[in-house]
Short mmCIF file of C-alpha atoms in Angstrom, two decimals:
data_model
loop_
_atom_site.label_atom_id
_atom_site.label_comp_id
_atom_site.label_asym_id
_atom_site.label_seq_id
_atom_site.Cartn_x
_atom_site.Cartn_y
_atom_site.Cartn_z
CA MET P 483 -0.24 0.06 0.04
CA MET P 484 1.57 3.10 -0.96
CA LYS P 485 1.39 6.18 1.51
CA LYS P 486 -0.03 9.35 0.71
CA THR P 487 2.14 12.37 -0.04
CA ALA P 488 3.25 14.07 3.21
CA SER P 489 1.10 17.31 2.57
CA ALA P 490 -1.84 14.92 2.29
CA LEU P 491 -1.39 13.29 5.15
CA ALA P 492 -0.94 16.30 7.03
CA VAL P 493 -4.31 18.18 6.36
CA ALA P 494 -5.91 15.27 6.61
CA ALA P 495 -4.88 14.27 9.99
CA LEU P 496 -4.84 17.58 11.05
CA MET P 497 -8.53 18.24 10.12
CA GLY P 498 -9.66 14.96 11.85
CA THR P 499 -10.36 12.99 8.46
CA GLY P 500 -7.00 10.77 8.35
CA ALA P 501 -7.78 7.66 9.58
CA ALA P 502 -7.63 4.50 6.71
CA SER P 503 -10.56 2.64 8.35
CA ALA P 504 -11.94 -0.51 6.41
CA ALA P 505 -15.22 -0.46 8.81
CA THR P 506 -17.31 2.51 8.72
CA PHE P 507 -20.62 2.13 10.20
CA GLN P 508 -23.75 4.45 9.40
CA VAL P 509 -25.05 5.26 12.93
CA ASN P 510 -28.12 7.11 11.60
CA ASP P 511 -28.53 9.80 8.75
CA ASP P 512 -26.34 12.31 10.48
CA THR P 513 -23.69 10.30 12.34
CA THR P 514 -20.75 7.67 11.22
CA LEU P 515 -18.43 5.31 13.48
CA SER P 516 -15.34 4.08 12.14
CA LEU P 517 -12.90 1.35 13.66
CA TYR P 518 -9.62 0.97 12.10
CA GLY P 519 -6.16 -0.01 12.83
CA ASN P 520 -3.27 -2.17 12.00
CA VAL P 521 -0.61 -4.79 13.01
CA GLN P 522 2.85 -4.17 12.52
CA ILE P 523 5.87 -6.11 13.22
CA ALA P 524 9.46 -5.99 12.47
CA TYR P 525 13.02 -7.47 12.52
CA SER P 526 15.85 -5.60 12.83
CA ASP P 527 19.75 -6.06 13.30
CA THR P 528 21.66 -2.72 14.34
CA ASN P 529 24.77 -1.67 16.05
CA ASP P 530 24.54 -0.64 19.92
CA ALA P 531 26.90 2.19 20.99
CA SER P 532 29.96 -0.18 20.93
CA GLY P 533 29.10 -0.98 17.36
CA ASP P 534 28.04 -4.89 18.20
CA SER P 535 25.20 -6.08 16.34
CA VAL P 536 21.95 -6.36 18.15
CA SER P 537 19.15 -8.30 16.68
CA ASP P 538 15.40 -8.08 17.66
CA LEU P 539 11.98 -9.11 16.65
CA GLN P 540 9.32 -6.62 17.89
CA ASP P 541 6.23 -4.84 17.25
CA ASN P 542 6.48 -1.62 15.52
CA GLY P 543 3.72 0.45 16.70
CA THR P 544 0.27 -1.76 16.42
CA THR P 545 -2.57 0.45 16.86
CA ILE P 546 -6.45 0.39 17.36
CA GLY P 547 -8.54 3.49 16.93
CA VAL P 548 -12.57 4.83 17.08
CA ALA P 549 -13.33 7.52 15.18
CA VAL P 550 -17.12 9.37 14.93
CA GLU P 551 -18.50 12.14 12.91
CA HIS P 552 -21.79 13.96 13.25
CA ARG P 553 -23.31 16.49 10.71
CA PHE P 554 -25.35 19.22 12.85
CA ASP P 555 -28.26 21.21 11.25
CA ASN P 556 -26.25 24.26 11.34
CA GLY P 557 -24.15 23.08 8.46
CA LEU P 558 -20.83 22.47 10.70
CA THR P 559 -19.57 18.82 11.39
CA GLY P 560 -18.53 17.36 15.01
CA PHE P 561 -15.99 14.94 15.11
CA ALA P 562 -13.94 12.85 17.84
CA ARG P 563 -11.37 9.80 17.96
CA ILE P 564 -9.46 8.04 20.33
CA GLU P 565 -6.00 5.90 19.05
CA GLU P 566 -4.66 3.43 21.43
CA ASP P 567 -1.01 2.64 20.54
CA GLY P 568 1.65 0.53 21.49
CA TYR P 569 -0.29 -2.89 21.52
CA ASP P 570 2.44 -5.51 21.10
CA ALA P 571 2.12 -7.89 18.64
CA VAL P 572 5.06 -9.78 19.44
CA GLU P 573 4.86 -10.78 23.27
CA GLN P 574 1.95 -11.67 24.66
CA ALA P 575 2.40 -10.59 28.40
CA ALA P 576 3.67 -6.79 27.23
CA GLU P 577 1.49 -4.26 28.87
CA THR P 578 2.44 -1.28 26.55
CA ALA P 579 -0.79 0.16 25.08
CA ALA P 580 -0.98 3.90 25.42
CA THR P 581 -3.66 6.65 24.33
CA ASP P 582 -1.68 7.99 21.39
CA GLN P 583 -4.56 10.36 20.08
CA ALA P 584 -7.69 11.61 21.57
CA TYR P 585 -9.49 14.89 20.52
CA PHE P 586 -12.52 16.47 19.89
CA GLY P 587 -13.48 19.33 17.33
CA VAL P 588 -15.76 20.89 14.88
CA ARG P 589 -15.52 21.77 11.12
CA GLY P 590 -16.92 23.81 8.79
CA ASP P 591 -16.75 26.67 6.12
CA PHE P 592 -14.33 28.66 8.61
CA GLY P 593 -12.30 26.07 8.78
CA MET P 594 -11.62 23.37 11.78
CA VAL P 595 -11.13 23.74 15.81
CA ARG P 596 -9.86 20.90 17.58
CA LEU P 597 -8.83 20.37 21.35
CA GLY P 598 -7.02 17.24 22.66
CA ASN P 599 -3.98 15.16 22.19
CA ALA P 600 -2.74 14.53 18.84
CA ASP P 601 0.42 15.13 16.45
CA SER P 602 1.57 18.92 16.50
CA ILE P 603 0.98 21.12 13.89
CA TYR P 604 5.22 21.44 13.20
CA ASP P 605 4.86 17.42 12.93
CA GLY P 606 2.20 17.96 10.23
CA PHE P 607 3.46 20.71 8.12
CA VAL P 608 7.17 20.08 8.51
CA ARG P 609 8.12 16.90 10.56
CA ASP P 610 6.27 14.25 8.82
CA TYR P 611 7.89 14.97 5.55
CA TRP P 612 11.11 13.21 6.63
CA ASP P 613 8.86 10.06 8.44
CA TYR P 614 7.96 8.17 5.69
CA GLN P 615 10.27 4.94 6.28
CA GLU P 616 8.42 2.27 8.76
CA PHE P 617 11.47 1.67 10.84
CA LEU P 618 14.45 3.16 10.83
CA ALA P 619 13.46 6.74 10.64
CA PRO P 620 16.38 9.74 11.15
CA ILE P 621 17.60 10.35 14.77
CA ASN P 622 19.63 13.43 14.67
CA GLY P 623 17.82 15.04 11.78
CA ARG P 624 14.17 14.61 13.08
CA ARG P 625 13.74 17.99 15.15
CA GLY P 626 10.63 19.10 16.79
CA VAL P 627 8.60 18.85 19.75
CA ASP P 628 7.68 15.77 21.39
CA HIS P 629 4.43 17.04 23.23
CA LYS P 630 1.35 16.36 21.62
CA ASP P 631 -1.35 16.82 24.48
CA ARG P 632 -2.96 19.67 25.66
CA GLN P 633 -3.54 21.10 22.54
CA LEU P 634 -5.96 23.70 20.79
CA LEU P 635 -5.69 23.84 17.07
CA TYR P 636 -7.23 26.04 14.62
CA MET P 637 -6.76 25.39 10.78
CA SER P 638 -7.89 27.51 7.96
CA PRO P 639 -9.83 26.26 5.10
CA ASN P 640 -8.02 26.23 1.60
CA PHE P 641 -7.53 29.91 -0.06
CA GLY P 642 -6.71 29.01 -3.61
CA GLY P 643 -3.76 26.36 -2.37
CA PHE P 644 -3.26 28.38 0.48
CA SER P 645 -3.85 27.17 4.20
CA PHE P 646 -2.46 27.83 7.61
CA GLY P 647 -2.77 27.01 10.96
CA LEU P 648 -2.26 28.32 14.66
CA GLU P 649 -1.65 25.85 17.52
CA ALA P 650 -1.63 26.48 21.44
CA GLN P 651 -0.05 23.58 23.71
CA ILE P 652 -1.70 24.64 27.57
CA ASN P 653 -0.02 23.68 30.41
CA GLY P 654 -0.93 24.60 34.10
CA ASP P 655 1.20 24.30 37.17
CA ALA P 656 -0.05 20.74 38.22
CA ASP P 657 1.73 19.30 34.58
CA GLU P 658 4.60 21.13 35.43
CA ALA P 659 5.06 19.36 38.76
CA THR P 660 4.07 15.97 37.17
CA PHE P 661 7.05 16.41 34.58
CA GLU P 662 9.41 17.43 37.41
CA LEU P 663 8.66 14.02 39.19
CA THR P 664 8.48 11.61 36.35
CA GLN P 665 10.65 12.92 33.59
CA GLY P 666 13.66 13.82 34.81
CA GLY P 667 13.35 17.80 33.97
CA VAL P 668 16.05 20.11 35.39
CA ASN P 669 15.09 22.62 38.47
CA ASN P 670 17.98 24.75 38.75
CA GLY P 671 17.16 26.59 41.51
CA ASP P 672 16.07 29.61 39.42
CA ASN P 673 12.61 28.64 38.71
CA GLU P 674 10.26 27.27 41.02
CA THR P 675 8.35 24.09 40.01
CA GLY P 676 5.24 25.19 38.11
CA ASP P 677 7.52 28.48 36.20
CA VAL P 678 7.84 28.43 32.73
CA ASN P 679 11.22 30.66 31.82
CA GLY P 680 10.36 32.63 35.17
CA ASP P 681 6.85 32.75 34.43
CA ASP P 682 3.70 31.31 35.13
CA ALA P 683 3.37 28.18 33.75
CA GLY P 684 1.51 28.70 30.30
CA ILE P 685 0.84 28.74 26.51
CA SER P 686 3.37 27.73 23.80
CA LEU P 687 2.33 28.73 20.54
CA ALA P 688 3.05 27.33 17.08
CA ALA P 689 1.97 28.39 13.74
CA ALA P 690 2.16 26.98 9.98
CA ALA P 691 1.40 27.58 6.45
CA MET P 692 1.30 25.72 3.55
CA TYR P 693 0.85 26.62 -0.27
CA GLU P 694 -0.03 24.12 -3.10
CA THR P 695 -0.09 24.67 -6.89
CA GLY P 696 -0.28 21.49 -9.25
CA GLY P 697 2.73 19.38 -8.34
CA LEU P 698 4.38 22.01 -5.84
CA THR P 699 4.09 22.29 -2.56
CA VAL P 700 5.46 25.01 0.13
CA SER P 701 5.32 24.15 3.86
CA ALA P 702 6.85 26.21 6.71
CA ALA P 703 6.31 26.03 10.82
CA ILE P 704 7.50 27.35 13.90
CA ASP P 705 7.09 26.62 17.25
CA GLN P 706 7.71 28.28 20.48
CA ARG P 707 8.25 25.15 22.76
CA SER P 708 8.49 27.51 25.73
CA ASN P 709 6.48 24.56 27.36
CA GLU P 710 9.36 21.67 26.58
CA PHE P 711 11.06 20.82 29.58
CA VAL P 712 14.96 20.37 29.11
CA SER P 713 15.88 17.23 30.15
CA ALA P 714 19.03 16.46 32.81
CA ALA P 715 21.05 14.75 29.98
CA ASP P 716 20.83 17.85 27.86
CA ALA P 717 21.59 20.52 30.27
CA GLY P 718 24.49 18.36 31.96
CA SER P 719 26.02 18.75 35.18
CA GLU P 720 25.74 22.41 35.88
CA GLY P 721 21.87 22.24 35.58
CA GLY P 722 20.28 25.06 33.13
CA PRO P 723 16.60 26.40 32.59
CA ASN P 724 13.76 24.48 33.02
CA HIS P 725 12.58 24.99 29.56
CA PHE P 726 13.61 25.78 26.23
CA ASP P 727 13.79 29.37 25.57
CA ASP P 728 14.47 29.40 21.64
CA PRO P 729 11.93 27.81 18.91
CA VAL P 730 12.18 25.12 16.39
CA MET P 731 11.72 26.05 12.58
CA GLY P 732 11.22 24.59 9.05
CA ILE P 733 10.72 24.72 5.61
CA VAL P 734 9.97 22.15 2.98
CA VAL P 735 9.75 22.53 -0.65
CA SER P 736 8.17 19.12 -2.41
CA TYR P 737 7.26 18.50 -5.58
CA ASP P 738 5.13 15.40 -7.22
CA PHE P 739 5.64 14.46 -10.49
CA GLY P 740 3.20 11.29 -10.52
CA ARG P 741 4.95 8.56 -9.83
CA PHE P 742 7.97 9.85 -8.30
CA THR P 743 8.27 12.85 -5.43
CA VAL P 744 11.26 14.78 -4.02
CA ASP P 745 11.31 16.18 -0.57
CA GLY P 746 13.88 19.10 0.16
CA GLY P 747 13.68 21.09 3.24
CA TYR P 748 15.65 22.89 6.09
CA GLN P 749 15.29 22.87 10.21
CA LEU P 750 16.65 24.90 13.07
CA ASP P 751 16.43 23.70 16.08
CA ALA P 752 17.57 26.36 18.19
CA ALA P 753 19.13 26.01 21.85
CA ASP P 754 21.67 28.09 23.96
CA THR P 755 24.53 25.51 25.37
CA ASP P 756 23.30 25.74 29.11
CA GLU P 757 19.97 24.24 27.73
CA ARG P 758 21.52 22.08 25.67
CA ALA P 759 25.42 21.12 25.54
CA ILE P 760 25.75 21.01 21.64
CA GLY P 761 23.32 24.33 20.91
CA ASP P 762 21.72 24.99 17.93
CA VAL P 763 21.17 22.09 15.52
CA ASP P 764 20.81 22.49 11.45
CA VAL P 765 19.37 19.96 9.21
CA LEU P 766 19.48 20.23 5.79
CA SER P 767 17.19 17.17 4.11
CA LEU P 768 16.68 15.25 0.90
CA GLY P 769 14.44 12.61 0.65
CA GLY P 770 12.45 11.16 -2.64
CA ARG P 771 9.89 8.38 -3.37
CA PHE P 772 9.28 6.34 -6.50
CA ASN P 773 6.12 4.04 -7.21
CA TYR P 774 7.33 1.11 -9.63
CA GLY P 775 3.88 -0.31 -9.30
CA MET P 776 3.70 -3.12 -6.82
CA GLY P 777 5.44 -0.69 -4.17
CA ASP P 778 7.66 2.35 -3.60
CA LEU P 779 11.40 2.79 -3.28
CA TYR P 780 12.34 5.40 -0.86
CA GLY P 781 15.39 7.25 0.40
CA ILE P 782 16.98 10.46 2.46
CA VAL P 783 19.79 11.94 3.28
CA GLN P 784 20.14 14.19 6.04
CA GLU P 785 22.88 16.53 6.98
CA VAL P 786 23.20 17.47 10.62
CA GLY P 787 25.26 20.12 12.30
CA TYR P 788 25.88 21.10 15.65
CA ASP P 789 26.98 24.47 17.29
CA GLU P 790 29.37 22.78 19.53
CA GLU P 791 30.85 19.12 19.29
CA ASN P 792 29.03 16.68 21.34
CA ALA P 793 30.69 14.39 23.75
CA ALA P 794 32.49 12.15 20.95
CA GLY P 795 34.23 15.31 19.76
CA ASN P 796 31.78 15.64 16.70
CA ASP P 797 29.55 18.57 15.22
CA SER P 798 28.28 17.08 11.99
CA PHE P 799 26.82 13.73 10.67
CA THR P 800 25.41 12.54 7.53
CA GLU P 801 22.31 10.28 7.83
CA VAL P 802 21.08 8.03 4.99
CA ILE P 803 18.22 5.74 4.65
CA LEU P 804 17.03 3.52 2.09
CA GLY P 805 14.12 1.45 1.79
CA ALA P 806 11.59 -0.37 -0.53
CA ASN P 807 8.28 -2.13 -0.03
CA TYR P 808 5.87 -4.31 -1.66
CA ASN P 809 2.29 -4.59 -1.81
CA ILE P 810 1.08 -8.25 -1.33
CA GLY P 811 -2.51 -6.52 -1.27
CA SER P 812 -4.54 -3.37 -0.76
CA ASN P 813 -3.91 -3.25 3.02
CA PHE P 814 -1.10 -5.00 3.39
CA TYR P 815 2.62 -4.59 2.48
CA VAL P 816 6.12 -5.81 3.87
CA TYR P 817 9.26 -3.63 3.43
CA ALA P 818 12.86 -3.69 3.78
CA GLU P 819 15.20 -0.63 4.89
CA TYR P 820 19.00 0.08 5.48
CA ALA P 821 20.45 2.91 7.46
CA THR P 822 23.59 4.58 8.32
CA TYR P 823 24.27 7.33 10.50
CA ASP P 824 27.38 8.49 10.62
CA GLN P 825 28.22 7.73 14.03
CA GLU P 826 31.29 6.62 16.09
CA GLU P 827 31.47 2.86 16.33
CA ASP P 828 28.85 2.92 13.52
CA ALA P 829 26.24 2.82 16.37
CA ASN P 830 22.86 2.55 15.02
CA ASP P 831 23.53 1.70 11.70
CA GLY P 832 21.71 -1.68 10.28
CA PHE P 833 18.91 -3.00 8.18
CA ALA P 834 15.45 -3.81 8.93
CA ILE P 835 12.37 -6.11 7.49
CA GLY P 836 8.84 -5.96 8.46
CA GLY P 837 4.93 -5.92 7.65
CA LEU P 838 2.34 -3.78 8.33
CA TYR P 839 -1.51 -4.97 7.94
CA SER P 840 -4.06 -2.50 8.06
CA PHE P 841 -7.92 -3.06 8.76
#
């Protein structure tokens, strides 16, 4: 099953219409209920930090979800979704399921408003362009915020190919305290627990825009990420501020030739050295996907640069990931991937094979 282009996936997911479901039930004239999911299993053989080969047969993100839509008399459409991720298709006793997405919202001629836990707008407009691999995804080059919860999102309608979105990620004092206790956040004494960069816990803003014409798509986003904690590992032994005080931003230019798509982009993950020892991270990316009829051939090359050397004395890397998939059926495909990350001792280099069955 060939994946959609990144721009199509981004808009569909953010608008709350991105679930590929095999079972859709018409509850009544105005309400539909969809059940969907997938089973993913992969075998990998990659190097550890010492360069030793480590093999593993593992689940790769098995998911089950429920989505509902209801058309109101005023012309608006309400929607909601709950998606559980992390079911383990390999280990019977594993208990890894967790809520991946859960939200509700309303859309109409004005656009869409959504509240809950879902992929960030930066993901949809920039980061997901470099996420069409199945298992061996970019490591250093996949920048952006990891938080997905407490999001309020507005997406505009399409104005002749142009669309935009605004997002607020909302933290309260209780959320700050929970992170300090469970996630290893830094509290260096300058900020009380519950403060964001010295201010009361609050709102982190993000914005994105996209223009599409013919096969060309230009997409850009910026995330303030002022609610994202500095980890103890990033801050180092001297500590640092509780939160990042610099944004992450990126731009992507993509062209769809039909059976062949090319994506090029640049990302800047800004950070002072007291927030992260390596400082700013620059990422220049070039990727492509070719549909050969029964599947896709795909690959990505990323040049990653740090302001300061890391613990191993390096400040730049070249990541290369190549892959191919083959469609057994419309909802079932297998794949093989190879990756090299230009790390000391060839860490993380290796290959993976696997399959995905969706329903």
